Protein backbone atom coordinates (compact mmCIF):
# COMPACT_ATOMS: atom_id res chain seq x y z
CA UNK A 1 0.00 0.00 0.00
CA UNK A 2 1.18 3.53 -0.76
CA UNK A 3 2.10 5.77 2.16
CA UNK A 4 -0.59 8.45 2.04
CA UNK A 5 1.94 11.07 3.14
CA UNK A 6 4.08 10.36 0.08
CA UNK A 7 1.28 11.68 -2.16
CA UNK A 8 1.74 15.22 -3.44
CA UNK A 9 -0.95 17.68 -2.38
CA UNK A 10 0.51 20.73 -4.12
CA UNK A 11 -2.29 22.30 -6.12
CA UNK A 12 -5.02 20.27 -4.40
CA UNK A 13 -8.35 22.09 -4.37
CA UNK A 14 -9.65 22.16 -0.80
CA UNK A 15 -13.35 22.66 -0.05
CA UNK A 16 -14.52 23.92 3.35
CA UNK A 17 -17.38 22.72 5.57
CA UNK A 18 -18.35 24.53 8.76
CA UNK A 19 -20.91 24.15 11.46
CA UNK A 20 -22.01 22.26 14.47
CA UNK A 21 -20.04 24.05 17.14
CA UNK A 22 -18.18 27.30 17.31
CA UNK A 23 -14.69 28.04 18.49
CA UNK A 24 -13.93 31.10 20.67
CA UNK A 25 -12.04 32.55 17.70
CA UNK A 26 -14.94 31.98 15.30
CA UNK A 27 -16.67 29.09 13.58
CA UNK A 28 -14.80 25.79 13.40
CA UNK A 29 -14.29 24.63 9.81
CA UNK A 30 -12.63 21.64 8.17
CA UNK A 31 -11.13 21.55 4.68
CA UNK A 32 -11.06 18.47 2.47
CA UNK A 33 -9.47 17.67 -0.89
CA UNK A 34 -9.28 14.55 -3.03
CA UNK A 35 -5.57 13.88 -3.62
CA UNK A 36 -5.75 10.47 -5.32
CA UNK A 37 -8.50 7.94 -6.08
CA UNK A 38 -9.93 7.02 -2.68
CA UNK A 39 -7.50 9.27 -0.77
CA UNK A 40 -8.26 12.58 0.94
CA UNK A 41 -6.36 15.36 2.69
CA UNK A 42 -8.14 17.07 5.60
CA UNK A 43 -7.06 20.35 7.16
CA UNK A 44 -8.18 22.81 9.82
CA UNK A 45 -9.24 26.23 8.56
CA UNK A 46 -7.95 27.81 11.77
CA UNK A 47 -4.47 26.35 11.15
CA UNK A 48 -3.94 26.75 7.38
CA UNK A 49 -0.16 26.31 7.70
CA UNK A 50 -0.48 22.92 9.45
CA UNK A 51 0.12 19.81 7.35
CA UNK A 52 -3.26 18.29 6.40
CA UNK A 53 -3.97 14.79 7.65
CA UNK A 54 -4.49 12.04 5.05
CA UNK A 55 -7.31 9.48 5.02
CA UNK A 56 -8.75 6.82 2.76
CA UNK A 57 -12.42 6.92 1.80
CA UNK A 58 -13.02 3.92 4.10
CA UNK A 59 -11.50 5.85 7.02
CA UNK A 60 -13.69 8.88 6.30
CA UNK A 61 -16.74 6.59 6.12
CA UNK A 62 -15.81 5.01 9.47
CA UNK A 63 -15.58 8.48 11.02
CA UNK A 64 -18.94 9.52 9.55
CA UNK A 65 -17.41 12.12 7.23
CA UNK A 66 -19.15 12.42 3.87
CA UNK A 67 -17.18 14.21 1.13
CA UNK A 68 -20.52 15.25 -0.42
CA UNK A 69 -20.98 17.63 2.53
CA UNK A 70 -17.98 19.47 1.07
CA UNK A 71 -19.43 19.40 -2.43
CA UNK A 72 -17.00 16.60 -3.37
CA UNK A 73 -17.77 13.11 -4.64
CA UNK A 74 -16.08 10.00 -3.37
PDB file of N, CA and C in Angstrom, residues 14 16 18-19 22 27-28 32 44 53 56 61 68 73:
ATOM      1  N   UNK A  14      -8.980  22.450  -2.057  1.00  0.00           N
ATOM      2  CA  UNK A  14      -9.655  22.164  -0.799  1.00  0.00           C
ATOM      3  C   UNK A  14     -11.010  22.851  -0.738  1.00  0.00           C
ATOM      4  N   UNK A  16     -14.357  23.686   1.923  1.00  0.00           N
ATOM      5  CA  UNK A  16     -14.521  23.919   3.349  1.00  0.00           C
ATOM      6  C   UNK A  16     -15.950  23.607   3.781  1.00  0.00           C
ATOM      7  N   UNK A  18     -18.316  23.949   7.424  1.00  0.00           N
ATOM      8  CA  UNK A  18     -18.348  24.535   8.764  1.00  0.00           C
ATOM      9  C   UNK A  18     -19.645  24.136   9.447  1.00  0.00           C
ATOM     10  N   UNK A  19     -19.657  24.337  10.746  1.00  0.00           N
ATOM     11  CA  UNK A  19     -20.910  24.148  11.457  1.00  0.00           C
ATOM     12  C   UNK A  19     -20.803  23.252  12.657  1.00  0.00           C
ATOM     13  N   UNK A  22     -19.035  26.149  17.615  1.00  0.00           N
ATOM     14  CA  UNK A  22     -18.183  27.301  17.313  1.00  0.00           C
ATOM     15  C   UNK A  22     -16.979  27.300  18.231  1.00  0.00           C
ATOM     16  N   UNK A  27     -16.133  30.399  13.927  1.00  0.00           N
ATOM     17  CA  UNK A  27     -16.670  29.090  13.578  1.00  0.00           C
ATOM     18  C   UNK A  27     -15.570  28.092  13.219  1.00  0.00           C
ATOM     19  N   UNK A  28     -15.753  26.863  13.693  1.00  0.00           N
ATOM     20  CA  UNK A  28     -14.798  25.795  13.400  1.00  0.00           C
ATOM     21  C   UNK A  28     -15.099  25.216  12.027  1.00  0.00           C
ATOM     22  N   UNK A  32     -11.251  19.811   3.002  1.00  0.00           N
ATOM     23  CA  UNK A  32     -11.062  18.469   2.467  1.00  0.00           C
ATOM     24  C   UNK A  32     -10.764  18.555   0.983  1.00  0.00           C
ATOM     25  N   UNK A  44      -7.441  21.982   8.862  1.00  0.00           N
ATOM     26  CA  UNK A  44      -8.177  22.811   9.816  1.00  0.00           C
ATOM     27  C   UNK A  44      -8.096  24.252   9.328  1.00  0.00           C
ATOM     28  N   UNK A  53      -3.988  16.220   7.397  1.00  0.00           N
ATOM     29  CA  UNK A  53      -3.973  14.785   7.651  1.00  0.00           C
ATOM     30  C   UNK A  53      -4.473  14.066   6.412  1.00  0.00           C
ATOM     31  N   UNK A  56      -8.110   7.522   3.868  1.00  0.00           N
ATOM     32  CA  UNK A  56      -8.754   6.816   2.755  1.00  0.00           C
ATOM     33  C   UNK A  56     -10.254   7.070   2.850  1.00  0.00           C
ATOM     34  N   UNK A  61     -15.441   7.242   5.884  1.00  0.00           N
ATOM     35  CA  UNK A  61     -16.738   6.588   6.124  1.00  0.00           C
ATOM     36  C   UNK A  61     -16.851   6.131   7.575  1.00  0.00           C
ATOM     37  N   UNK A  68     -19.445  14.485   0.243  1.00  0.00           N
ATOM     38  CA  UNK A  68     -20.517  15.247  -0.417  1.00  0.00           C
ATOM     39  C   UNK A  68     -20.905  16.467   0.386  1.00  0.00           C
ATOM     40  N   UNK A  73     -17.241  14.477  -4.494  1.00  0.00           N
ATOM     41  CA  UNK A  73     -17.768  13.112  -4.645  1.00  0.00           C
ATOM     42  C   UNK A  73     -16.655  12.114  -4.371  1.00  0.00           C
TER      43      UNK A  73
END
